[in-house]
Amino acid sequence: MEILALFGDFTVRTVAIGAALVGAVAGVLGSFALLRQQSLLGDTLSHAALPGICLGFLIAGSRRLEPILAGALVTGAAAALLVLLLTRTTRIKSDAALGVSLSLFFAFGTVLLTYVQRHAGAAQAGLDAFLFGQAAALVPRDLVVLAVVGGGSLLVVALGWKELKITTFDADFARSLGRPVVLIEFLLTVLIALAVVIGLQLVGVILMVALVIAPAAAARQWARRLEGMVVLAAVFGATSGVVGALVSASIRGLSTGPVIVLVASAIVVASLLLAPERGALWQLAHAFAQRRSLRAHRVLVDLYRLAQDHDDLDYASEQGMLDTYFGRRTGHVLRRLERRGLVSRAHHMPEEGTHWVLTVDGRQQARELIRPFGERDTTLDGATQ
Amino acid sequence: MTGLQGWLDQPGVTIVLVGALVGVAASLLGAFLVLRRESMLSDAISHSVLIGIVLAYLITGALDTPLHVVGAALAGLLTVWLTDVLVRSRRVKSDAAIGLVFPALFAVAVLLINVYARDVHLDTDAVLLGEIGFAWLDVVRVGPLEVARSLVTMLVITLVNLAFVVFLYKELKLATFDGMLATALGFRPGLVGYALLALVSVTAVGAFDAVGAILFVAFVIVPPTAAYLVTDRLWRMLVLGCVVAVGSSIGGYALAVAYDVSIGGAMASATGAFLLLALIVGKHGIVARALRRRAPRPPPVVHVPEAGGAP
C-alpha cells in the first residue's frame, strides 16, 4: 500500500507516466472545450468511441492499440459530424443532437461489442476494459503511441495558439480578420477527440468526459488568462491521472477510470471553495470582513453624530447606550477602533460604565465617511477646516 | 387465459413487450426534455441513478425493492439539484456543470460496486448494456398469469408516465413552451420540471434491467427527436415518439436475433433508422429543406391601401 514504493515497480511507473500524459493533454484541450461551452461534446466523443474500438479490433484482428485508437478517432469524428449535420441542417437543437449522436453511436457500439464477444473468439478478452479503463492493460509500447499522439496534439496547440485563442473567445472577430474559423473549429474538435481517444484505455469511454471537463473547470477558478488556465489544467489533469492510477493500482479490484475521475472531481471541489476571488470560502471571508468594517464605520459615524448633536467634540458616549442604540453589543467593535487609535476611553462618572470619545483621527475618518453623502458639516470642528 | 399465458411464455414476446414499454415510457417524457432543451439531463440522470441503486442494494441487500425506486429518484434529483447549484454559483456554465456532476456520482457508484458488490449480478457491464435477453426468466404471479417481473415493473412505470402526461398535459405544455407565462398564471413550472426529471429517474431504474443505462438515453432522446422532424403538434409528437419506440423494439429484436448481438443495443440502434427516415420524409427533414430551397419563392404579398382611403 506504500504509494511511493509503487513508483519503483516497472508496470506502475508505466501507468503513472501514461496517466500523467493523458491527464495533461485532456486538461489542455478541455480548457478550449470548456470555454467554447462544448463540454458535453466530450461526452459524445467518448461514448462514440466504443463502436470505433470494436471496429478497429475487428479490422486489425488483434488488440493492438493503434488500430483501436484510430477506429475510436474515426467514429468520434463521425459523431461530431452528425451533431454538426443535425444542428446546421435541421431545427434539432444542440442538446438533442449531442444526445442523439451519443446514444446511437454507443448503441451501435454495444451491438458491435457483443458481436465481437460472441463471434471473434477469446481474442476479444479485454475490449470491455475500455468501458471503465484498466491501467494494468497499459504496456510500455502503448506509452509510445500515447506520447506521439498526445505530444503531437500539444504541439499543434502550441503552433496554432493565437488562432485557437481568438476563435475561442471571439469567433466573429477571427472571421473578420479573415481567419479560417470553420477549419480552426474543425481542428479543435479533432484535437479534443484525440485527447479523448488516448485516455480511453486508462479512463474508459463512460468517464473520459470528466477528465476533459474537470481539470479545465478547476483551472478556470484560479486563472484569469488562457495561458495560465491551460498550464494549470494540464497540471491538474496530470495530477488526477497519476494519483488515480496509483491508487487504483494499489487497491485490488478498483477500476482505474472512476478513481481518476474522483481525484479530478475533488480538485474541482477544492478549487470552487479555495480559489482566490472566485472561491466560495474566499468570498465568505470577504463578506465577513466587509460586514465587520461596515459595523465599525457605523459606530464611528454615530459617535461623531452624537458629538455633533451635543456641540461637544469631546462628547463621551456611554457604551451601554450605544449597545441599546445598535441593538447588539458594540464593545468589541469599539475596542478594535481603540486599537486603531480612532476612539479612546473616557471615565465620565465613576458609577457608570465605560464611555468612549473620538480621537482627532477618529473625527477625521468619520468626516471622510460621511462626506460622500453630501451632508453639510455644521459643527465647530467642521468650521475650523 | 391459457392462450394469453402461452403467448407470454414465449421469451421473444416478453422481450419485445418490455423493450416497447421502456421505449414508450421513455419517449413520452423525452418529448418534453427535447423541447425544453434538457436532453442531456437524461444522459446525466441515467448515469447517476446507479448510485441510488447501489446504495439501496447496500442497505437492503436485495436488488429490487421499493427503496431502489426511491433511491434512484433521489439520485436523479440530486444530480439535477447539484447541477443547478453549480450553475447558480456562476462558476461554471450549465454544460460543464452537467459534465462535472454525473461522472463524479457515477464514479462513486462504480467504485462501490468494485468494493462491496463484486459478486452480485449488479456488475458494471450489465448496468451499461442491460440484460433484456433474460427478462423472461424472472417471473411473478399476477392473478392467474405468470408474467416476467420486468414486464410488470415497466407496465406500471409506463402507466404512471402516461397518467402524468395526460393529466398534466396543459401544465407541461405551458411550462415547456412559456415558463414565464406559466409562472404569471400561477402554475409552478419549476415543480413540473422537477416532477418530470424525477419520473425520468424512476423510468431509468426500470429500464436498467432491460436496456441498460446508456441505451435508455437513446429511447429518451431519439424517438421524440425523430417525431420533432415530422410534426409541429405536441400531441402528434408524443404519439409518433411512441410509435417509433414500439417499432424500434420489434425491429431491434429481429435484428438482434438474426445477428446474435445485444438485444438492447439493437433496439436502441433501430431508433436511429427511424431518425434517418424522419430526416428523409419529415417536413422538417433534410430532404424537405433542400426541396424548399430549390423551389421558386412565391412572390411577396404586398398590401396596397385602397384608393380613397385615408392618406
Coordinates of N, CA and C in Angstrom, one line a residue, chain B residues 103-284:
Chain B
P103 N -20.4 12.4 -13.9 CA -19.3 11.4 -13.8 C -18.9 11.2 -12.4
A104 N -18.9 12.2 -11.6 CA -18.5 12.0 -10.2 C -19.4 11.0 -9.5
L105 N -20.7 11.2 -9.6 CA -21.6 10.3 -8.9 C -21.5 8.9 -9.5
F106 N -21.4 8.8 -10.8 CA -21.3 7.5 -11.5 C -20.0 6.8 -11.0
A107 N -18.9 7.6 -10.9 CA -17.6 7.0 -10.5 C -17.7 6.4 -9.1
V108 N -18.4 7.2 -8.2 CA -18.6 6.7 -6.8 C -19.4 5.3 -6.9
A109 N -20.4 5.3 -7.7 CA -21.2 4.1 -7.8 C -20.4 2.9 -8.3
V110 N -19.6 3.1 -9.3 CA -18.8 2.0 -9.9 C -17.8 1.5 -8.9
L111 N -17.2 2.5 -8.1 CA -16.3 2.0 -7.1 C -16.9 1.3 -6.0
L112 N -18.1 1.7 -5.6 CA -18.9 1.0 -4.6 C -19.2 -0.5 -5.0
I113 N -19.5 -0.6 -6.3 CA -19.7 -1.9 -6.8 C -18.4 -2.7 -6.8
N114 N -17.3 -2.1 -7.2 CA -16.0 -2.7 -7.2 C -15.7 -3.3 -5.8
V115 N -16.0 -2.5 -4.8 CA -15.5 -2.8 -3.4 C -16.5 -3.7 -2.7
Y116 N -17.8 -3.4 -2.8 CA -18.7 -4.1 -1.9 C -19.6 -5.1 -2.6
A117 N -19.7 -5.0 -3.9 CA -20.7 -5.8 -4.6 C -20.2 -6.6 -5.8
R118 N -18.9 -7.0 -5.6 CA -18.3 -7.7 -6.8 C -19.1 -8.9 -7.3
D119 N -19.6 -9.7 -6.4 CA -20.1 -10.9 -7.0 C -21.6 -11.0 -7.2
V120 N -22.3 -9.9 -6.9 CA -23.8 -9.9 -7.3 C -23.9 -9.6 -8.8
H121 N -25.1 -9.8 -9.2 CA -25.3 -9.7 -10.7 C -25.3 -8.2 -11.1
L122 N -25.1 -7.3 -10.1 CA -25.0 -5.9 -10.3 C -23.7 -5.6 -10.9
D123 N -23.2 -6.3 -11.9 CA -21.9 -5.9 -12.4 C -22.0 -4.8 -13.4
T124 N -20.9 -4.2 -13.7 CA -20.9 -2.9 -14.4 C -21.3 -3.1 -15.9
D125 N -21.0 -4.2 -16.4 CA -21.4 -4.5 -17.8 C -22.9 -4.5 -17.9
A126 N -23.5 -5.2 -17.0 CA -25.0 -5.3 -17.0 C -25.6 -4.0 -16.9
V127 N -25.0 -3.1 -16.1 CA -25.5 -1.8 -15.9 C -25.6 -1.0 -17.2
L128 N -24.5 -1.2 -18.0 CA -24.4 -0.4 -19.2 C -25.2 -1.0 -20.3
L129 N -25.1 -2.3 -20.4 CA -25.6 -3.0 -21.6 C -27.0 -3.6 -21.4
G130 N -27.4 -3.8 -20.1 CA -28.7 -4.4 -19.9 C -28.7 -5.9 -20.2
E131 N -29.7 -6.5 -19.7 CA -29.8 -8.0 -19.9 C -31.2 -8.3 -20.3
I132 N -31.8 -7.6 -21.3 CA -33.2 -7.8 -21.6 C -33.4 -9.3 -22.1
G133 N -32.3 -9.9 -22.6 CA -32.4 -11.2 -23.1 C -32.9 -12.2 -22.0
F134 N -32.6 -11.8 -20.7 CA -33.0 -12.7 -19.6 C -34.3 -12.3 -18.9
A135 N -34.9 -11.3 -19.5 CA -36.1 -10.7 -18.9 C -37.2 -11.7 -18.5
W136 N -37.3 -12.7 -19.4 CA -38.4 -13.7 -19.3 C -38.1 -14.7 -18.2
L137 N -36.9 -14.8 -17.7 CA -36.5 -15.8 -16.7 C -37.1 -15.6 -15.4
D138 N -37.2 -14.3 -15.0 CA -37.6 -13.9 -13.7 C -39.1 -13.6 -13.7
V139 N -40.0 -14.5 -13.2 CA -41.4 -14.3 -13.4 C -42.1 -14.1 -12.0
V140 N -43.2 -13.4 -12.0 CA -44.0 -13.2 -10.8 C -45.5 -13.6 -11.2
R141 N -46.3 -14.0 -10.2 CA -47.7 -14.3 -10.5 C -48.5 -13.1 -10.4
V142 N -49.3 -12.8 -11.5 CA -50.2 -11.7 -11.4 C -51.6 -12.4 -11.7
G143 N -52.4 -12.5 -10.7 CA -53.7 -13.2 -10.9 C -53.4 -14.6 -11.4
P144 N -54.1 -15.0 -12.4 CA -53.9 -16.3 -12.9 C -52.6 -16.5 -13.8
L145 N -51.9 -15.4 -14.1 CA -50.9 -15.4 -15.1 C -49.5 -15.4 -14.4
E146 N -48.5 -16.0 -15.1 CA -47.1 -15.9 -14.8 C -46.5 -14.9 -15.7
V147 N -46.1 -13.8 -15.2 CA -45.6 -12.7 -16.0 C -44.2 -12.3 -15.6
A148 N -43.3 -11.9 -16.6 CA -42.0 -11.5 -16.3 C -42.0 -10.3 -15.4
R149 N -41.1 -10.3 -14.4 CA -41.1 -9.2 -13.4 C -40.9 -7.9 -14.0
S150 N -39.9 -7.8 -15.0 CA -39.6 -6.5 -15.6 C -40.8 -6.0 -16.4
L151 N -41.6 -7.0 -17.0 CA -42.7 -6.6 -17.7 C -43.7 -5.9 -16.8
V152 N -43.9 -6.4 -15.7 CA -44.9 -5.8 -14.7 C -44.4 -4.4 -14.3
T153 N -43.1 -4.4 -13.9 CA -42.5 -3.1 -13.5 C -42.6 -2.1 -14.6
M154 N -42.2 -2.4 -15.8 CA -42.3 -1.4 -16.9 C -43.7 -1.0 -17.2
L155 N -44.6 -2.0 -17.0 CA -46.0 -1.6 -17.3 C -46.5 -0.6 -16.3
V156 N -46.2 -0.8 -15.1 CA -46.6 0.2 -14.0 C -46.0 1.6 -14.3
I157 N -44.7 1.6 -14.6 CA -44.0 2.8 -14.9 C -44.6 3.5 -16.1
T158 N -44.8 2.8 -17.1 CA -45.4 3.4 -18.3 C -46.8 4.0 -18.0
L159 N -47.6 3.3 -17.3 CA -48.9 3.8 -16.9 C -48.8 5.1 -16.1
V160 N -47.8 5.1 -15.2 CA -47.6 6.3 -14.4 C -47.2 7.5 -15.3
N161 N -46.2 7.2 -16.2 CA -45.8 8.3 -17.1 C -46.9 8.8 -18.0
L162 N -47.7 7.8 -18.4 CA -48.8 8.2 -19.3 C -49.8 9.1 -18.6
A163 N -50.1 8.7 -17.3 CA -51.1 9.4 -16.5 C -50.5 10.8 -16.3
F164 N -49.2 10.9 -16.0 CA -48.5 12.2 -15.7 C -48.7 13.1 -16.9
V165 N -48.4 12.6 -18.1 CA -48.5 13.4 -19.3 C -50.0 13.7 -19.7
V166 N -50.9 12.8 -19.5 CA -52.3 13.1 -19.8 C -52.9 14.1 -18.9
F167 N -52.7 13.8 -17.6 CA -53.4 14.7 -16.6 C -52.7 16.1 -16.4
L168 N -51.4 16.1 -16.7 CA -50.7 17.4 -16.5 C -50.3 18.0 -17.9
Y169 N -51.1 17.5 -18.9 CA -50.7 17.9 -20.3 C -50.6 19.4 -20.4
K170 N -51.7 20.1 -19.9 CA -51.7 21.6 -20.0 C -50.5 22.2 -19.3
E171 N -50.3 21.8 -18.1 CA -49.2 22.4 -17.3 C -47.9 22.1 -17.9
L172 N -47.7 20.9 -18.4 CA -46.4 20.5 -19.0 C -46.2 21.4 -20.3
K173 N -47.2 21.5 -21.1 CA -47.1 22.2 -22.3 C -46.8 23.7 -22.0
L174 N -47.4 24.3 -21.1 CA -47.2 25.7 -20.7 C -45.8 25.8 -20.2
A175 N -45.4 25.0 -19.2 CA -44.1 25.1 -18.6 C -43.0 24.9 -19.7
T176 N -43.3 24.0 -20.7 CA -42.3 23.8 -21.7 C -42.1 24.9 -22.6
F177 N -43.2 25.5 -23.1 CA -43.1 26.5 -24.2 C -43.0 27.9 -23.6
D178 N -43.6 28.2 -22.4 CA -43.5 29.5 -21.9 C -43.5 29.5 -20.4
G179 N -42.4 29.3 -19.9 CA -42.2 29.2 -18.4 C -42.7 30.5 -17.7
M180 N -42.4 31.6 -18.4 CA -42.7 32.9 -17.8 C -44.2 33.1 -17.6
L181 N -44.9 32.7 -18.7 CA -46.4 32.8 -18.7 C -46.9 31.9 -17.6
A182 N -46.4 30.7 -17.6 CA -46.8 29.7 -16.6 C -46.7 30.2 -15.2
T183 N -45.6 30.9 -14.9 CA -45.4 31.5 -13.6 C -46.4 32.6 -13.4
A184 N -46.6 33.4 -14.4 CA -47.5 34.5 -14.3 C -48.9 34.1 -14.0
L185 N -49.3 32.9 -14.6 CA -50.7 32.4 -14.4 C -50.8 31.6 -13.1
G186 N -49.7 31.5 -12.3 CA -49.8 30.9 -11.0 C -49.5 29.4 -11.1
F187 N -49.0 28.9 -12.2 CA -48.5 27.5 -12.2 C -47.1 27.5 -11.6
R188 N -46.7 26.3 -11.3 CA -45.3 26.2 -10.8 C -44.4 25.4 -11.8
P189 N -43.9 26.1 -12.8 CA -43.2 25.4 -13.9 C -41.9 24.7 -13.3
G190 N -41.3 25.3 -12.3 CA -40.2 24.6 -11.7 C -40.5 23.3 -11.1
L191 N -41.7 23.2 -10.4 CA -42.1 22.0 -9.8 C -42.4 20.9 -10.9
V192 N -43.1 21.4 -11.9 CA -43.4 20.5 -13.0 C -42.1 19.9 -13.6
G193 N -41.1 20.8 -13.7 CA -39.8 20.3 -14.3 C -39.2 19.3 -13.4
Y194 N -39.2 19.5 -12.1 CA -38.6 18.5 -11.1 C -39.4 17.2 -11.2
A195 N -40.7 17.3 -11.3 CA -41.5 16.1 -11.3 C -41.2 15.3 -12.6
L196 N -41.0 16.0 -13.7 CA -40.6 15.4 -14.9 C -39.3 14.6 -14.8
L197 N -38.3 15.3 -14.2 CA -37.0 14.7 -14.0 C -37.0 13.5 -13.0
A198 N -37.9 13.7 -12.0 CA -38.0 12.5 -11.0 C -38.5 11.3 -11.8
L199 N -39.5 11.5 -12.6 CA -40.1 10.4 -13.4 C -39.0 9.8 -14.4
V200 N -38.2 10.7 -14.9 CA -37.2 10.2 -15.8 C -36.2 9.3 -15.0
S201 N -35.9 9.7 -13.8 CA -35.1 8.8 -12.9 C -35.7 7.5 -12.7
V202 N -37.0 7.5 -12.3 CA -37.7 6.3 -12.0 C -37.7 5.4 -13.2
T203 N -38.0 6.0 -14.4 CA -38.1 5.2 -15.6 C -36.7 4.6 -15.9
A204 N -35.6 5.4 -15.6 CA -34.3 4.9 -15.8 C -34.0 3.6 -15.0
V205 N -34.5 3.6 -13.8 CA -34.3 2.4 -13.0 C -35.0 1.2 -13.6
G206 N -36.2 1.4 -14.0 CA -37.0 0.3 -14.6 C -36.2 -0.2 -15.9
A207 N -35.7 0.8 -16.6 CA -35.0 0.5 -17.9 C -33.7 -0.2 -17.7
F208 N -33.1 0.0 -16.5 CA -31.8 -0.5 -16.2 C -31.7 -2.0 -16.5
D209 N -32.6 -2.7 -15.9 CA -32.6 -4.2 -16.1 C -32.7 -4.5 -17.6
A210 N -33.5 -3.7 -18.3 CA -33.9 -4.1 -19.6 C -32.8 -3.7 -20.7
V211 N -32.6 -2.4 -20.8 CA -31.7 -2.0 -21.8 C -30.4 -1.3 -21.3
G212 N -30.2 -1.2 -20.0 CA -29.0 -0.6 -19.5 C -29.1 1.0 -19.5
A213 N -28.1 1.6 -18.9 CA -28.2 3.0 -18.6 C -28.1 3.8 -19.9
I214 N -27.2 3.5 -20.8 CA -27.0 4.5 -21.8 C -27.9 4.3 -23.0
L215 N -28.4 3.0 -23.1 CA -29.4 2.7 -24.2 C -30.7 3.4 -23.8
F216 N -30.9 3.5 -22.6 CA -32.1 4.2 -22.1 C -32.1 5.6 -22.7
V217 N -31.0 6.2 -22.7 CA -30.9 7.6 -23.3 C -31.3 7.6 -24.7
A218 N -31.0 6.6 -25.5 CA -31.4 6.5 -26.9 C -32.9 6.6 -26.9
F219 N -33.6 5.8 -26.0 CA -35.1 5.8 -26.1 C -35.7 7.1 -25.6
V220 N -35.0 7.8 -24.7 CA -35.5 9.1 -24.3 C -35.4 10.2 -25.4
I221 N -34.2 10.2 -26.1 CA -34.0 11.3 -27.0 C -34.3 11.1 -28.4
V222 N -34.0 9.9 -28.9 CA -34.1 9.7 -30.4 C -35.6 9.7 -30.9
P223 N -36.5 8.9 -30.3 CA -37.8 8.9 -30.9 C -38.5 10.3 -30.9
P224 N -38.4 11.0 -29.8 CA -39.1 12.4 -29.8 C -38.4 13.3 -30.9
T225 N -37.0 13.1 -31.0 CA -36.3 14.0 -32.0 C -36.8 13.6 -33.4
A226 N -36.9 12.3 -33.7 CA -37.4 11.9 -35.0 C -38.8 12.5 -35.2
A227 N -39.7 12.4 -34.2 CA -41.1 12.9 -34.3 C -41.1 14.4 -34.5
Y228 N -40.1 15.1 -33.9 CA -40.0 16.5 -33.9 C -39.7 17.0 -35.4
L229 N -39.1 16.1 -36.2 CA -38.8 16.5 -37.6 C -40.1 16.3 -38.4
V230 N -41.1 15.6 -37.9 CA -42.2 15.2 -38.7 C -43.4 16.1 -38.5
T231 N -43.6 16.6 -37.2 CA -44.8 17.3 -36.9 C -44.5 18.6 -36.1
D232 N -45.5 19.4 -36.1 CA -45.5 20.7 -35.3 C -46.4 20.6 -34.1
R233 N -47.2 19.5 -34.0 CA -48.1 19.5 -32.8 C -47.6 18.6 -31.7
L234 N -47.7 19.1 -30.5 CA -47.1 18.3 -29.4 C -47.7 16.9 -29.2
W235 N -49.1 16.8 -29.3 CA -49.7 15.5 -29.1 C -49.3 14.5 -30.2
R236 N -49.1 15.1 -31.4 CA -48.7 14.2 -32.5 C -47.2 13.7 -32.3
M237 N -46.4 14.6 -31.7 CA -45.0 14.3 -31.4 C -45.0 13.2 -30.4
L238 N -45.9 13.3 -29.4 CA -45.9 12.2 -28.3 C -46.3 10.9 -28.9
V239 N -47.4 10.9 -29.8 CA -47.8 9.7 -30.3 C -46.8 9.0 -31.3
L240 N -46.2 9.9 -32.1 CA -45.2 9.4 -33.1 C -44.0 8.8 -32.4
G241 N -43.6 9.5 -31.3 CA -42.5 9.1 -30.5 C -42.7 7.6 -30.0
C242 N -44.0 7.4 -29.5 CA -44.3 6.1 -29.0 C -44.3 5.0 -30.2
V243 N -44.8 5.5 -31.3 CA -44.8 4.5 -32.5 C -43.4 4.1 -32.8
V244 N -42.5 5.2 -32.9 CA -41.1 4.9 -33.2 C -40.5 3.9 -32.1
A245 N -40.8 4.2 -30.9 CA -40.3 3.3 -29.8 C -40.7 1.9 -30.0
V246 N -42.0 1.7 -30.2 CA -42.5 0.3 -30.4 C -41.9 -0.3 -31.6
G247 N -41.8 0.4 -32.7 CA -41.2 -0.1 -34.0 C -39.8 -0.5 -33.7
S248 N -39.1 0.3 -33.0 CA -37.6 0.0 -32.8 C -37.5 -1.2 -31.9
S249 N -38.4 -1.4 -31.0 CA -38.3 -2.6 -30.1 C -38.5 -3.9 -31.0
I250 N -39.5 -3.8 -31.9 CA -39.8 -5.0 -32.7 C -38.6 -5.2 -33.7
G251 N -38.3 -4.1 -34.4 CA -37.2 -4.3 -35.4 C -35.9 -4.6 -34.8
G252 N -35.6 -4.0 -33.6 CA -34.3 -4.3 -33.0 C -34.2 -5.7 -32.5
Y253 N -35.3 -6.3 -32.0 CA -35.3 -7.7 -31.6 C -35.0 -8.6 -32.8
A254 N -35.7 -8.3 -33.9 CA -35.4 -9.1 -35.1 C -34.0 -9.1 -35.5
L255 N -33.4 -7.9 -35.5 CA -32.0 -7.8 -35.9 C -31.1 -8.5 -35.0
A256 N -31.4 -8.3 -33.6 CA -30.5 -8.9 -32.6 C -30.5 -10.5 -32.8
V257 N -31.7 -11.0 -33.0 CA -31.8 -12.5 -33.2 C -31.0 -12.9 -34.4
A258 N -31.2 -12.1 -35.5 CA -30.6 -12.5 -36.8 C -29.1 -12.5 -36.7
Y259 N -28.5 -11.5 -36.0 CA -27.0 -11.4 -35.9 C -26.4 -11.8 -34.6
D260 N -27.3 -12.3 -33.7 CA -26.8 -12.7 -32.4 C -26.0 -11.7 -31.7
V261 N -26.6 -10.5 -31.5 CA -25.9 -9.4 -30.8 C -26.8 -8.9 -29.7
S262 N -26.3 -7.9 -29.0 CA -27.0 -7.3 -27.8 C -28.4 -6.9 -28.2
I263 N -29.4 -7.4 -27.5 CA -30.8 -7.0 -27.9 C -31.1 -5.5 -27.6
G264 N -30.7 -5.1 -26.4 CA -30.9 -3.7 -26.0 C -30.2 -2.8 -27.0
G265 N -28.9 -3.1 -27.3 CA -28.2 -2.3 -28.3 C -28.8 -2.2 -29.6
A266 N -29.4 -3.4 -30.1 CA -30.0 -3.4 -31.4 C -31.3 -2.6 -31.4
M267 N -32.0 -2.7 -30.3 CA -33.3 -1.9 -30.2 C -33.0 -0.4 -30.2
A268 N -31.9 0.0 -29.5 CA -31.5 1.4 -29.5 C -31.0 1.9 -30.8
S269 N -30.2 1.0 -31.5 CA -29.7 1.4 -32.8 C -30.9 1.5 -33.8
A270 N -31.9 0.7 -33.6 CA -33.1 0.8 -34.5 C -33.8 2.1 -34.5
T271 N -33.7 2.8 -33.3 CA -34.3 4.1 -33.3 C -33.6 5.0 -34.3
G272 N -32.3 4.8 -34.5 CA -31.6 5.6 -35.5 C -32.1 5.5 -36.9
A273 N -32.6 4.2 -37.2 CA -33.2 4.0 -38.5 C -34.4 4.9 -38.7
F274 N -35.2 5.0 -37.6 CA -36.4 5.9 -37.7 C -36.0 7.4 -37.8
L275 N -34.9 7.8 -37.1 CA -34.5 9.1 -37.3 C -34.1 9.4 -38.7
L276 N -33.4 8.5 -39.3 CA -33.0 8.6 -40.7 C -34.2 8.8 -41.6
L277 N -35.2 7.9 -41.3 CA -36.4 8.0 -42.1 C -37.1 9.4 -41.9
A278 N -37.1 9.9 -40.7 CA -37.7 11.2 -40.5 C -36.9 12.3 -41.2
L279 N -35.6 12.2 -41.2 CA -34.7 13.1 -41.9 C -35.1 13.2 -43.4
I280 N -35.5 12.0 -43.9 CA -35.8 11.9 -45.4 C -37.2 12.4 -45.7
V281 N -38.2 11.9 -44.9 CA -39.6 12.2 -45.2 C -40.2 13.3 -44.4
G282 N -39.6 13.6 -43.3 CA -40.2 14.6 -42.4 C -40.3 16.0 -43.0
K283 N -41.3 16.7 -42.6 CA -41.5 18.0 -43.3 C -40.4 19.0 -42.8
H284 N -39.7 18.7 -41.7 CA -38.6 19.5 -41.3 C -37.3 18.8 -41.5

